[in-house]
Structure formats: C-alpha cells, structure tokens
XYZ file of C-alpha atoms in Angstrom:
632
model
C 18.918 23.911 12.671
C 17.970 20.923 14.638
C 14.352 21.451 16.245
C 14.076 18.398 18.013
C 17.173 15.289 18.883
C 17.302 12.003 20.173
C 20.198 10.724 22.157
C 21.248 7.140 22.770
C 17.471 6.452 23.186
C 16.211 3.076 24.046
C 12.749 1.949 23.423
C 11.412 -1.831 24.215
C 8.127 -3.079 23.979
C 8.110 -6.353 26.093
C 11.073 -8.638 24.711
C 10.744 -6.987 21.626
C 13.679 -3.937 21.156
C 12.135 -1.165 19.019
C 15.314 1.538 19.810
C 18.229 0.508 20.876
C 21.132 3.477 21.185
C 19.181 5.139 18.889
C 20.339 8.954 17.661
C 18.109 10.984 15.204
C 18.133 14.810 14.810
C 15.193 16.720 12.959
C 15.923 19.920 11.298
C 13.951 22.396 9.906
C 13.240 22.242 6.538
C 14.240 18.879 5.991
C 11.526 15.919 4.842
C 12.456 12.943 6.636
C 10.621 9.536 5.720
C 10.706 6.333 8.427
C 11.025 3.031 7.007
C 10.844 -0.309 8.201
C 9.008 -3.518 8.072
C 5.599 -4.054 9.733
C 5.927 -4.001 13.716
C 9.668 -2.526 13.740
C 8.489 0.283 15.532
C 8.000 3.271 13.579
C 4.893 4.768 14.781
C 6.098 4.048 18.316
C 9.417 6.016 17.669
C 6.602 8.557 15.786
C 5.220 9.014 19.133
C 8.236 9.515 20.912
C 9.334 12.760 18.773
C 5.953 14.085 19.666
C 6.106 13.202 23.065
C 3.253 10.973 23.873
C 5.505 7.900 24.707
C 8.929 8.505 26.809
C 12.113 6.472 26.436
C 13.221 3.701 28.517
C 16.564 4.838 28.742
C 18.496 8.268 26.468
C 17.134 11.518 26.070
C 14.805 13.730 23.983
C 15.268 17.626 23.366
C 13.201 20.115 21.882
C 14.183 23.740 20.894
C 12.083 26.400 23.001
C 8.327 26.079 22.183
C 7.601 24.181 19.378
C 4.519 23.476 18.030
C 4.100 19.347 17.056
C 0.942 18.308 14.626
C 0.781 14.334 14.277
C -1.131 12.460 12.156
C -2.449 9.537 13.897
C -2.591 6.258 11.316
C -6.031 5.238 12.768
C -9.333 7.353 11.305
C -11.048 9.710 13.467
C -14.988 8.227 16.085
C -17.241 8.400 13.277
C -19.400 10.235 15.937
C -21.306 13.427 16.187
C -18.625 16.236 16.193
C -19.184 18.658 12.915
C -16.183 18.703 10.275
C -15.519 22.311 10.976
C -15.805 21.497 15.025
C -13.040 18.325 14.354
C -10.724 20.514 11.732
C -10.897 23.824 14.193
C -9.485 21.419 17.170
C -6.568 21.470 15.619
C -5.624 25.113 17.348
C -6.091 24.252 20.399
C -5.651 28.040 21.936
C -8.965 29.318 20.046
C -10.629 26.126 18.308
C -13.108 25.716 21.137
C -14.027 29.463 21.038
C -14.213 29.427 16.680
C -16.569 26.063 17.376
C -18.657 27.770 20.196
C -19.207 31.027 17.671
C -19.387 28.919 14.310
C -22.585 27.380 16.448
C -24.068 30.604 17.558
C -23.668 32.376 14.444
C -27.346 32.040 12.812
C -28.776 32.537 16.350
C -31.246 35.252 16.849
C -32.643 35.192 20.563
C -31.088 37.579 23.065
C -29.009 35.270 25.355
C -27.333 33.481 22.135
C -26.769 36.946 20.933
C -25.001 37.851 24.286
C -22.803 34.780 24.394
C -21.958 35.982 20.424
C -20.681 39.353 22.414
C -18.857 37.569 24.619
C -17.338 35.095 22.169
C -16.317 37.846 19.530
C -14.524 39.509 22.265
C -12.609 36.965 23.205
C -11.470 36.114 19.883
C -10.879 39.203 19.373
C -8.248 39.620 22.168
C -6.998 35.602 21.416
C -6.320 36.935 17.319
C -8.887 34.719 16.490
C -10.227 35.941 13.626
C -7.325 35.033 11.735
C -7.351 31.421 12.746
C -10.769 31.577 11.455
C -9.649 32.456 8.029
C -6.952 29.845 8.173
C -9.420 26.823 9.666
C -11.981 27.754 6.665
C -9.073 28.371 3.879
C -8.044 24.622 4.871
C -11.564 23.436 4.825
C -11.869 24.895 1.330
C -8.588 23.314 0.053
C -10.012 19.850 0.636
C -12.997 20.408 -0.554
C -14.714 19.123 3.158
C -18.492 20.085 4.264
C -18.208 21.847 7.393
C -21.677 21.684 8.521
C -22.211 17.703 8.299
C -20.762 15.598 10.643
C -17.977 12.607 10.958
C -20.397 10.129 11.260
C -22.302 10.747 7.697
C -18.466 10.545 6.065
C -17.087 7.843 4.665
C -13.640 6.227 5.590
C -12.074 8.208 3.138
C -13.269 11.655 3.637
C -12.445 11.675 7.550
C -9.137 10.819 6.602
C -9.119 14.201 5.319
C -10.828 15.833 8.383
C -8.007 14.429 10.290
C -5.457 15.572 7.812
C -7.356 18.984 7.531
C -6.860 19.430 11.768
C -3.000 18.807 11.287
C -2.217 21.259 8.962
C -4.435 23.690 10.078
C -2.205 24.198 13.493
C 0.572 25.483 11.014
C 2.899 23.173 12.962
C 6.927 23.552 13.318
C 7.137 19.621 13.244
C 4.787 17.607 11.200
C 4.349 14.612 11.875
C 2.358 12.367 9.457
C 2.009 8.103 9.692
C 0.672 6.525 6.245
C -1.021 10.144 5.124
C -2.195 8.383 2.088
C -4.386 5.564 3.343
C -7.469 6.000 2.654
C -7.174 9.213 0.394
C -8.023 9.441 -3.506
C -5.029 9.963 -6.170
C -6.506 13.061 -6.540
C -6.094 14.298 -2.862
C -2.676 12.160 -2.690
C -1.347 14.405 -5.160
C -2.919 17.648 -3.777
C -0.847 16.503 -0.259
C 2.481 15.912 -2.468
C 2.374 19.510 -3.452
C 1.379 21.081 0.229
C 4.053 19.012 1.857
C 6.558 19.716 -1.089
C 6.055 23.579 0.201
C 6.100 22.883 4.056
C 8.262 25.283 5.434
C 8.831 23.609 8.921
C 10.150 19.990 9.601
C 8.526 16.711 8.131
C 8.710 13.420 9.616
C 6.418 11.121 7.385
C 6.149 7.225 7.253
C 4.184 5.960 4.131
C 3.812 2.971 1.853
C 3.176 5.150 -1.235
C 6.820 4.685 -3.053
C 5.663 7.716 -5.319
C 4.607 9.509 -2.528
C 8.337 8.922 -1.079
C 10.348 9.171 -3.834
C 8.458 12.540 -4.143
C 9.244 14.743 -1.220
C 11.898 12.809 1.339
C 15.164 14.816 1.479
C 16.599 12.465 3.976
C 15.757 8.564 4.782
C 15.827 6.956 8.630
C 15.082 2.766 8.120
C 14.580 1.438 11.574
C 16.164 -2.087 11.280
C 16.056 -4.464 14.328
C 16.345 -1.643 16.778
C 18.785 0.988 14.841
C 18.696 3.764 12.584
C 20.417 3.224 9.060
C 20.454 7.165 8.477
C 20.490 8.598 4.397
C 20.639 12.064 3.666
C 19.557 12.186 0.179
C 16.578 10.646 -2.158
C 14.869 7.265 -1.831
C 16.909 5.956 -5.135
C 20.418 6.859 -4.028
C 19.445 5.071 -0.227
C 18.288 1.831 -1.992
C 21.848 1.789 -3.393
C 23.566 2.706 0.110
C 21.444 0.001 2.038
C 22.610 -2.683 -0.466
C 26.253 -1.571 0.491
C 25.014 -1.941 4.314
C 23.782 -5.154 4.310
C 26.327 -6.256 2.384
C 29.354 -5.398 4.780
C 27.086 -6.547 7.348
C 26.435 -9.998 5.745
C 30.717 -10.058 5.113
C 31.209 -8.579 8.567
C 29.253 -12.005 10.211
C 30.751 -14.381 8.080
C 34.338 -13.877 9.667
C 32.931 -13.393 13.026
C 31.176 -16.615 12.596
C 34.239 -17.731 11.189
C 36.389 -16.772 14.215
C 34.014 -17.915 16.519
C 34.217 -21.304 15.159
C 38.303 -21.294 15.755
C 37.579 -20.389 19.288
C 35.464 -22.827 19.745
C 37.903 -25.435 18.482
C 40.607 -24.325 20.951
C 38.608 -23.784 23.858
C 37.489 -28.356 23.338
C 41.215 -29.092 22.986
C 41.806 -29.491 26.759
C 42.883 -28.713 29.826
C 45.639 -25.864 28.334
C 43.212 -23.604 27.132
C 42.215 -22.994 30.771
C 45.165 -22.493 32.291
C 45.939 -18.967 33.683
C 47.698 -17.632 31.134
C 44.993 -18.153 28.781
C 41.861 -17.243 31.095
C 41.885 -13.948 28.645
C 41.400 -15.442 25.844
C 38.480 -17.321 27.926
C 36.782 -14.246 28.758
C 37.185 -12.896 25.399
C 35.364 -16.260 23.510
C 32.320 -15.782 26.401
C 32.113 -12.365 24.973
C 31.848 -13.453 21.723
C 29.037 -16.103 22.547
C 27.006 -12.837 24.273
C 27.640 -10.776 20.874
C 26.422 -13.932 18.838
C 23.326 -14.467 21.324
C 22.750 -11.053 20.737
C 22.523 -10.440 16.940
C 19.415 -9.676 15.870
C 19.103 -11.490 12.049
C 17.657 -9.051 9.094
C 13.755 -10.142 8.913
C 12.876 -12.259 6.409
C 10.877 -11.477 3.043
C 7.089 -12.981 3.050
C 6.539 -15.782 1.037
C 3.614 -15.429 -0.885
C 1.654 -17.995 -2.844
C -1.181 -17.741 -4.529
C -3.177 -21.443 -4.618
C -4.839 -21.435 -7.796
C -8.655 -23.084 -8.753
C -8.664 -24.706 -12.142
C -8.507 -22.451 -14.675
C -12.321 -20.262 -15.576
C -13.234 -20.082 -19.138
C -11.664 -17.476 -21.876
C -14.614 -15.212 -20.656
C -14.335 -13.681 -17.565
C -17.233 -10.709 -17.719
C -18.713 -9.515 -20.491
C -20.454 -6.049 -20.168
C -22.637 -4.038 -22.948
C -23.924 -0.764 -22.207
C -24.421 -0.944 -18.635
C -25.866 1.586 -16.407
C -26.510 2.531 -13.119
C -27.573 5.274 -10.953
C -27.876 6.354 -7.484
C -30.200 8.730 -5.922
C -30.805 10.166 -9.787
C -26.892 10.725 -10.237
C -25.551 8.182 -13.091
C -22.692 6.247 -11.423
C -22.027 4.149 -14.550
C -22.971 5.150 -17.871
C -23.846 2.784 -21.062
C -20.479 0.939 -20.216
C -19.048 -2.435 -22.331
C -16.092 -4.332 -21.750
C -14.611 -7.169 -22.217
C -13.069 -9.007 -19.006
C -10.826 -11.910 -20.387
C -8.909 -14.526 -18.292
C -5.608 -13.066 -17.202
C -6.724 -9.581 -17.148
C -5.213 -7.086 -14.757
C -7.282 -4.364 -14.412
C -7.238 -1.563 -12.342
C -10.417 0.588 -11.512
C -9.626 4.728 -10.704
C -11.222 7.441 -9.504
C -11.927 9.681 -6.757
C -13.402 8.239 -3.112
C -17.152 7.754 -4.300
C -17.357 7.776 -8.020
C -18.579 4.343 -8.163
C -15.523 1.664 -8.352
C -17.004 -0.649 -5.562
C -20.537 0.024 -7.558
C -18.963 -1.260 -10.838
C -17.474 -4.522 -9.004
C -20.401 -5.744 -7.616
C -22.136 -4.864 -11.140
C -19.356 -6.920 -12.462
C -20.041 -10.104 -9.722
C -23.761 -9.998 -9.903
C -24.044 -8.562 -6.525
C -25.900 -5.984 -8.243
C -28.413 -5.853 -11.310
C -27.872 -3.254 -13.656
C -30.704 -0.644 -14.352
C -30.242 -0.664 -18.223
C -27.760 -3.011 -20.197
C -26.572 -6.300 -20.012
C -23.794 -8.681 -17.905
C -22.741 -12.233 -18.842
C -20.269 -13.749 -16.464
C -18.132 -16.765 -17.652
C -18.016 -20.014 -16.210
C -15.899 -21.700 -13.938
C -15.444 -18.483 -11.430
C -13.825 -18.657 -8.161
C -13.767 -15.884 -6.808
C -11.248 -14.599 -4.147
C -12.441 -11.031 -2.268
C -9.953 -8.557 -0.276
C -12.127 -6.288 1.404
C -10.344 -3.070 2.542
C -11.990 -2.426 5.872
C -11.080 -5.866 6.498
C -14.356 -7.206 7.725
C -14.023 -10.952 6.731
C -11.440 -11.104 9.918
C -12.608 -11.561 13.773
C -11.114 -9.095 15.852
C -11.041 -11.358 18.987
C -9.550 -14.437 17.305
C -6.226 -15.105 16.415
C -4.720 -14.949 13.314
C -4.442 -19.246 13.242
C -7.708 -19.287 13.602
C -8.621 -16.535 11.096
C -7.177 -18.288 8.112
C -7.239 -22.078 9.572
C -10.860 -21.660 10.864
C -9.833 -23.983 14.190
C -8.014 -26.355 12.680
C -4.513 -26.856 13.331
C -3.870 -28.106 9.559
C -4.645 -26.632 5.738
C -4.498 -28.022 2.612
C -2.674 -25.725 0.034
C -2.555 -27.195 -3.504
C -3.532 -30.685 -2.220
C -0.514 -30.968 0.423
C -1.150 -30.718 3.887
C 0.679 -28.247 6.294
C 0.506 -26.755 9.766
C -1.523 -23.680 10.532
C 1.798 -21.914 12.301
C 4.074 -22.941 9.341
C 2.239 -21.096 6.636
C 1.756 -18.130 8.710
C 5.276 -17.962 8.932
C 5.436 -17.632 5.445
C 3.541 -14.551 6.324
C 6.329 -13.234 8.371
C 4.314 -14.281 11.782
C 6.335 -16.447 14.613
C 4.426 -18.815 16.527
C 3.413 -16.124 19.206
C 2.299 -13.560 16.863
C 0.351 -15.907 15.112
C -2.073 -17.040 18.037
C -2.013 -12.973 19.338
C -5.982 -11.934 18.742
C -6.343 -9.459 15.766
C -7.389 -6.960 17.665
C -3.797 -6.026 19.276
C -1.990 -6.652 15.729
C -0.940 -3.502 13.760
C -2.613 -2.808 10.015
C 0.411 -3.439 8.202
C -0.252 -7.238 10.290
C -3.977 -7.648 9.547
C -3.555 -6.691 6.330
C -1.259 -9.647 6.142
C -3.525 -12.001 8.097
C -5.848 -11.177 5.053
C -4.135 -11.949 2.393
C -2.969 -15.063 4.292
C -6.550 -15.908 4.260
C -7.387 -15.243 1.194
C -4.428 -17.133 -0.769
C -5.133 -20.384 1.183
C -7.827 -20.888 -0.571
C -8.171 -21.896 -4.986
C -9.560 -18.766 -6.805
C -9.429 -17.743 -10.699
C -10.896 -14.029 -10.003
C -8.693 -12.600 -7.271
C -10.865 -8.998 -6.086
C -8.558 -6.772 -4.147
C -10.220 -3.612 -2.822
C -6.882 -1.143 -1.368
C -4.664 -4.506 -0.372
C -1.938 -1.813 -0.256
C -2.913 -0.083 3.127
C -0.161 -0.259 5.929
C 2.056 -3.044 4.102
C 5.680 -2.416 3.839
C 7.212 -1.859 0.763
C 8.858 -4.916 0.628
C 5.638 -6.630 0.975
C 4.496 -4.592 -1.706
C 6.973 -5.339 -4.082
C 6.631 -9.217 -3.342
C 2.780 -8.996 -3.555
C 3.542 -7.175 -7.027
C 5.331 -9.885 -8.074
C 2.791 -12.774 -7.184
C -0.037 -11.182 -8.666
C 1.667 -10.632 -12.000
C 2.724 -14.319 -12.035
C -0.763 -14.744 -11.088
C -2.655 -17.473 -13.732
C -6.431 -16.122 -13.095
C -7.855 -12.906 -13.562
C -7.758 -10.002 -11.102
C -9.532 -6.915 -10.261
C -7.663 -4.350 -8.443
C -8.930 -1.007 -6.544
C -6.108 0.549 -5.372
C -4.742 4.365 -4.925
C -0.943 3.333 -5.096
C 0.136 4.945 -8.535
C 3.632 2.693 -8.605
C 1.423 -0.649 -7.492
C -0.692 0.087 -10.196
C 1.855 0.627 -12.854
C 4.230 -2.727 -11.972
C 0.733 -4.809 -11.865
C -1.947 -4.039 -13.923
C -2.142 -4.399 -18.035
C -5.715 -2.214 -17.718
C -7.391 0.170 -16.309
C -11.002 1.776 -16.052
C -10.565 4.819 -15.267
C -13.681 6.832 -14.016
C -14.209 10.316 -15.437
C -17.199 12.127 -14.578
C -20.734 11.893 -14.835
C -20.791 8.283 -14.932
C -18.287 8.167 -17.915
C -16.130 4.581 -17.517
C -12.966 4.149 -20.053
C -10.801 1.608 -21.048
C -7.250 2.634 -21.450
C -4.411 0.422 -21.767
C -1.582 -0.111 -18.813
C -1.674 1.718 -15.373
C -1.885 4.871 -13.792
C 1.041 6.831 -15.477
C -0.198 4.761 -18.912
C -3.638 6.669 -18.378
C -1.656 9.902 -18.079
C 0.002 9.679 -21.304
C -3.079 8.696 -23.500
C -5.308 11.797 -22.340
C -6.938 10.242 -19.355
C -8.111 12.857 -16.827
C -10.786 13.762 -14.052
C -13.582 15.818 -15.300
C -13.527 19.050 -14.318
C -17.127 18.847 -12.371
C -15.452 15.922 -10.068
C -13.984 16.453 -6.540
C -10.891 19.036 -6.775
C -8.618 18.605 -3.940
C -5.791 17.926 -6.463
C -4.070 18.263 -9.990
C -7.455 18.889 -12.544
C -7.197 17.377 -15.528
C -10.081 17.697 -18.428
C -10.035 17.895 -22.146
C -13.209 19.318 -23.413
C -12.972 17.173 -26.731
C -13.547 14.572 -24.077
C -16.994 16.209 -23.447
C -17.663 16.946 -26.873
C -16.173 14.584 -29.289
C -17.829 16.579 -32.346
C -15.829 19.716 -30.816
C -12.400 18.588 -32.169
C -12.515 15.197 -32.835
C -10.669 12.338 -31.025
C -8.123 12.846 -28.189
C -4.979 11.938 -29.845
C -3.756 9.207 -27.526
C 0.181 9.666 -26.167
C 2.991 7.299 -26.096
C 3.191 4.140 -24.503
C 5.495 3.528 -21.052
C 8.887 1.680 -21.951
C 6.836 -1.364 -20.200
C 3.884 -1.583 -22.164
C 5.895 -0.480 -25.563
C 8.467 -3.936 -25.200
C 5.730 -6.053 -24.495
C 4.213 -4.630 -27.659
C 7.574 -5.450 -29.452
C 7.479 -8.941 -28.049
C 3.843 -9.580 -28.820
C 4.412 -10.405 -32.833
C 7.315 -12.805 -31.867
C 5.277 -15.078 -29.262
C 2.605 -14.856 -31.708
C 4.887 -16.564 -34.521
C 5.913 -19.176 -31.750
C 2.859 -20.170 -30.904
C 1.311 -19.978 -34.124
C 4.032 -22.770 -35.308
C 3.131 -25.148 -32.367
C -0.551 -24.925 -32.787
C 0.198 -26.143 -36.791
C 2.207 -28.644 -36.056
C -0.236 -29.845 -33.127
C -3.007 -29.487 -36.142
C -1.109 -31.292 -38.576
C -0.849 -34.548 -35.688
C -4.497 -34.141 -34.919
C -5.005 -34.310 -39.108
C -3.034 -37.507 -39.170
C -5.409 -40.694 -39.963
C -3.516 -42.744 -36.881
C -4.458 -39.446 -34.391
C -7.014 -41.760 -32.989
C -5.784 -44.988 -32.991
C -4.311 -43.333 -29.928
C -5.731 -44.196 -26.241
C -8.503 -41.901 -25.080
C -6.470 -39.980 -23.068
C -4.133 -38.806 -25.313
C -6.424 -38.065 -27.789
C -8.521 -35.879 -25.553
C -4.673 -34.463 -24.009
C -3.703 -33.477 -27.685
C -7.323 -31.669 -28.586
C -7.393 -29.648 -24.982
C -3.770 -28.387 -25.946
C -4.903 -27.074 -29.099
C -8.188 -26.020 -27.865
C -6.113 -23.952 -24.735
C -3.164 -22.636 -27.420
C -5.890 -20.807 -30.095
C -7.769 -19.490 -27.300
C -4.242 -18.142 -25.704
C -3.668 -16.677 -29.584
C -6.759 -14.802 -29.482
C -5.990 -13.210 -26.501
C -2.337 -12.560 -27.848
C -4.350 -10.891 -30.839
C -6.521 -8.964 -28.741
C -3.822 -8.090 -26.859
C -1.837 -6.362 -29.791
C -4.531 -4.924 -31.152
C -5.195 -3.258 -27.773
C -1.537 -1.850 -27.378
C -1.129 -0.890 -31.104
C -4.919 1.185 -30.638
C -3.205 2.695 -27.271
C 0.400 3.492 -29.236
C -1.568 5.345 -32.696
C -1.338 8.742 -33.107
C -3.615 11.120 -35.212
C-alpha cells in the first residue's frame, strides 16, 4: 500500500538539478535507503516526502492523515530544554501538557497543586497517560537521563534525544538522515533491531554499509537528478547498478558516435541545407541540446596521502598506564606496543575513554600511574570529529591553502583549486564559505587539509561522518596503502574491518585489550562490553573475563578469512625477505664492501638496517595472529 508518491517531481537548487522527472512511491512496510554522493540531494528530496520543502514542478500525495517523524542530520541547541521535555515534543498533541505535569509533579504549594488538577484532567480527556508510558518506555530503552538537560550532554548522547523524540511519535513514515552519526556501536546496533521491527514505512539515508546492508528492502540512488530504483538488498543493487552504468556508458558511445556523422554531413556544404534535408537539420540541433544536456556520472575523489619521512620502528610504547576521572578509572594498568604501520582501532561506548587514551598516547596528557615512551621522528596528522580545525566563514581554498593560491604536495607545486578538485570540489564550490557546505563536504575539506600536509601518525577521530560510501571505500583504500602509522576512532563496523590490523577495545571499568583485526575480529575472539557499561544495545560479557581464576582463559575464536590469509602469507614473505637480508649480509661481509664510495656504503647498511627491522615486525606480526588463531 503506497502511503505517500511522488510524480514527475522536479526539484532545483540554483543551477544545480536535484529532481528532475522524478517518481518514487513509499509503501508501508517497506525499508527504503537513499543513496547518492555528497550534495546530490538526498536530504533535500528527505524533506520533500515530509513536506517541509515543495516541488518546483510534479506532485506529492499522501494517504489520509499520516503521521511523518524525521530525523534531522544536524544535533539538537545544546540549550536548556530537559531530555524528557525534548523526547516528549515528539507528540505534539499532549507533549506540552506531559512536560507542564512532569514539572509540577514534586510540587507541594496549593496553586501548583491546582494547575496538577487541571493538567491531569486534561490528559486525562487527551489519553495522555498512555503517551506517558510510551515517552518514558523510550527514555528507558536508550538509557537517557530525563531530568538533566541538552546542554550538559555530549554530541553523542543528544543524538539519541533526537532519535528518542522520533520514535516516540510512533510515526506511519519514518524518516531518518545518517541515524548513526554520532551514536556508539552499541546503540547502532540497538537501532538495527528497532528499525528491523518497524511496522510502518522507512525512508533512511546512512553511510553505515552494515547498517544498510542490514535492514533496506528496497534501494533509491539519486544520480544527477534521477532515481535508479532496486527493490531488493544492497548486494543484489551493487550488481544491477554495474549493469546501469554500463548500458549507459554503451548507450553514449554510439550517440557520440552518431553525433560525430552528423556533424560530418552537416560541414559538407551547401546540400545539407537544402529543403529536403532541413529535417535532418532540426534533428542534429536536437541532438546538440541532448548532448549539452547530459549530465556526466561524478567523479571518484582522488585521495593522497603526502607522507613525512618515515618515524622510527617505535611508535608508542605504553606499560601499565592508568588514569582516572572524577575517582572512576578510565584506563587501567594498560601496555602496548604501538609499532610503525600499525592500524589500530580504539572501541567502546560514547564516553569510556577513547579520546582519553589518545591524548595519553600523544602526551597531551600525563598518566596518573605508569609509564609512556613515544618514538622519534613523529608527525603527527589530527582529524578532529567536530571539525574544529576549519573556519566556518572561510572558504574551503583558504582552509587547506591558508591564502595562498599554491601548495606544495610531495615537493611539486600545484594550484589551490586543482587539488580540491581532487576532492570532488569545482572551482565555485571550492571558494563557497564552510559554513553553507553540507557535512559529507566539510568532512572532505578536512581531510583535504589534513593530507596536504607530511605526517607518519595519521589520528582520525569519526572521519566517517556524512561521507558517501564511495568516499569511504576510497578513503579505505588510502589508509591501508598508508606507509605511517594510524590511529582510528571510528563507529563504522565495515570501515573498521577493511582498515584496521588492531584494535583496543574498551571493556569496562577501565579494562583496555588488545585483540587482533577489527570489529567482527573482536567478536569472534570473546571481545564484549561489560555488563555494568551503557546498555542501549546487544550485551555481551563473559564472567571468566571478570574472573580469570573462575574458569580460566577465554578460549579465543577463529580468525576472519582476511586476517587468516594474511596469516598464511606471513611465513612466505618471511622466507623472502629473510634470503635478501643474507645475501645483503654476505655483500656487507665482503672485504671490498668499503672500498665502495660513502654513499653506497651507507645505502647498503640503511637497507639492511630497514629489512631486519621490517622482519621483526613480520615476526611480531605472526606471533600476534597465531596467539589470536589458538584454541584451548
């Protein structure tokens, strides 16, 4: 049953076309995920479903009186209004009335008293007293503190104040842009289940490709103005969108082709315009419209990571660090070893201490018991999630190129506007101030920043916020061709798992683990919140964890196919490179070794001197997997 259609609409946003002719129809039941790249105008068409911006040209029908919850992708004032004030909003027929009581409830003079009176009775005749149970069951569900207010919460938990007011209305359409931004894995997997038993429509857009592959039941990808329409899972609409753009790529190529012939005939003279032909005119000016027209597929980002010469073997080493806040242990006697090339991952719920453990890790904070050495040669790279190293009122050229007009990338020179279009930004977008770009666009402003200049110890704090997934999936690729070390913060399960060869997962209590791989890796070899943590999602705790004398070790799981054929690989590159570094030893041995000039000399010694210190990582390496692949 279709709730709500769209008919030929039409949607433009200066020169740019967001919908052109497009037709969409939401049913209930049905979980329908938006795609698109950065600025193609999903949240606008978003806002068209739910009425807040009208069409240029086409129609919009709803079926008799339906009630429409959005989402908005921006957080809620951090202001004075209460959590249970902000959540009850969300029916708007009684949440006034539930606020007014909620605040008159402990009152005990005789006009508060009366207003109680009054306000009772009017819930009572509104069937308020049911919406009560629902606003507080919701509350409970995410675990929120009704009494405090937004402006004590952090980014992550007024996410959930604003999720809290959309599902509280018990909407027919749900409408929900990037849900997971700003949420822990724990409360991203809480939402997978509620939506997953949604009995009304949902119309989602999100970044988290677990989060997608999940719960959509049908796929819309707004491309340059039209809907490619899927009805099925993500997997089986990558495969049908490969088809599409590749009879669309076949389809140009012989209108390009025919165009060309036209063009030909129409230069041969004076008997192409004679009046017999003059359709054949008119037909070839059509064609030059249609070509003037077309509207090319956007272009991947081209990301490059400039690299500083390389920092020594040692990154961070940590032994039995701790650290506490307000009496409650954050970390707890934690050592690690941070090597170069790492990839490591830090998890855990919003507020367990991952931003804590970073600066611990920089020296931007001292520990209260233990010790940090930091290696030499660090430079250090930091993506800052609430994006406060960019200037709102200045454009993006002058964001990463600081006023100049030129940067130097890897010693070469080039223009400001150039590399930005490597960032997917024309030469408008690039001088529009920050403040009127979207996230997805900052976000990519940021990391434009950020590569331009040399770093060994790339920080990313939630670089995964608003980017497309194609962005993702490049930015995946860069950082694991990456030659430094990186540090990664991030609630994006499937980033996680195609980046990382680490992770420290938080558990409780101040309890900091090492367990090899990503997210899912964690999963199989025991890894789990502590029961005492946050619960606004799946629990997981193993009370040997708590107790290791209570039933000895965990016994660890099996590795992912990923992490299990780079353990197969491991003994082979180990071989190689074991062979070059004795026959680099037997040269070095040789009594004419240095007869040699200087520089080759000192050329020959730093190879062997880089190729052992790359075999000890191998070792450590294997030694790591094989511990995370043993059984009991």
């Amino acid at each position: 049953m279709s709730l709500i259609s769209i008919e030929n609409g039409h949607l433009n946003y200066g020169e740019q076309v967001l919908l052109d002719g497009v037709d969409l129809n939401i049913e209930k039941g049905r979980r329908l995920c938006i795609l698109g790249r950065n600025g193609a105008g999903k949240t606008s068409l978003l806002k068209v479903i739910d009425g807040e911006l009208e069409l240029d040209d086409g129609s919009l029908r709803r079926s008799g009186s339906l009630r429409v919850a959005r989402l908005e992708q921006a957080l809620p004032p951090a202001d004075g209004t209460s959590v249970y004030d902000a959540v009850a909003a969300g029916i708007p027929e009684v949440g006034d009335l539930l606020a007014r009581y909620q605040h008159l409830a402990g009152a005990a003079d005789a006009a508060s008293l009366r207003r109680l009176g009054e306000l009772q009775q009017a819930l009572d005749h509104a069937g308020g007293w049911a919406l009560q149970q629902r606003v507080e069951t919701t509350l409970s569900r995410l675990a929120l503190p009704a009494e405090r207010t937004m402006e004590q919460l952090s980014g992550g938990w007024r996410r959930r104040v604003a999720l809290a007011r959309t599902l509280v209305a018990e909407p027919d359409v749900l409408l929900l842009d990037e849900p997971t931004n700003h949420l822990d894995i724990a409360a991203i997997e809480w939402l997978e289940q509620q939506l997953q038993n949604f009995a009304g429509a949902l119309v989602f857009i999100t970044h988290d490709r677990n989060l997608l592959a999940a719960l959509a039941t049908d796929i819309a990808e707004l491309d340059r103005g039209h809907l490619r329409l899927w009805r099925g899972d993500y997997r089986s609409f990558l495969d049908y969108r490969a088809r599409q753009l590749a009879e669309e790529e076949r389809h140009n190529q012989l209108f390009d082709k025919r165009l060309a012939q036209e063009e030909t005939w129409i230069r041969q003279g004076i008997k192409a315009r004679r009046t017999r032909n003059e359709g054949r005119v008119r037909a070839l000016k059509k064609m030059r419209e249609t070509l003037r027209q077309r509207r090319g597929q956007v272009g991947n980002a081209r990301l490059r990571l400039s690299d500083a010469e390389a920092s020594g073997k040692l990154v961070v080493e940590m032994s039995g660090v701790s650290f506490a806040w307000q009496g409650a242990p954050v970390v707890a006697d934690f050592s690690a070893l941070v090597l170069r090339g790492d990839r490591i991952a830090l998890v855990g719920p919003n507020g367990a201490g991952k931003t804590t453990l970073l600066k611990l890790m920089l020296g931007q904070l001292q520990p209260q018991a233990g010790q940090v050495r930091r290696g030499s040669g660090l430079e250090v790279a930091y993506f800052d999630q609430l994006r406060e190293q960019l200037a709102l009122d200045k454009s993006a050229a002058d964001n990463v190129a600081e006023g100049r007009e030129q940067i130097t990338l890897d010693g070469k020179t080039r223009h400001i506007i150039s590399y930005l279009n490597d960032f997917l930004f024309s030469g408008e977008r690039a001088r529009t101030p920050v403040r009127a770009l979207s996230g997805g666009e900052r976000n990519r402003v940021l990391l434009a920043k950020l590569f331009s200049k040399p770093s060994n110890l790339l920080v990313l704090d939630e670089p995964t916020n608003d980017l497309d997934v194609e962005t993702l999936e490049l930015l995946e690729e860069v950082l694991s061709n990456y030659n430094g070390t990186v540090l990664l913060v991030s609630h994006d399960r499937a980033f996680m798992d195609n980046v990382v060869t680490s992770t420290f997962a938080f558990e409780g209590e101040g309890r900091v683990r090492q367990y090899v791989g990503g997210y899912d890796d964690w999963l199989r070899q025991g890894g789990g919140w502590n029961s005492g943590e946050e619960d606004s999602g799946r629990r997981r705790s193993d009370p040997r964890a708590e107790n290791p004398a209570a039933g000895g070790a965990k016994k660890a799981k099996k590795l992912s196919y990923k992490l299990q054929r780079e353990l197969d690989r491991l003994p082979a590159q180990i071989e190689t490179l074991e062979q070059e570094l004795s026959r680099l030893q037997e040269a070095i041995a040789a009594p004419a070794f240095y007869q040699q000039p200087h520089a080759e000399t000192s050329r020959a010694l730093q190879q062997l001197a880089d190729g052992e210190a790359a075999l000890n990582q191998l070792y450590e390496r294997w030694e790591l997997l094989e511990a995370g692949s043993s059984a009991d």
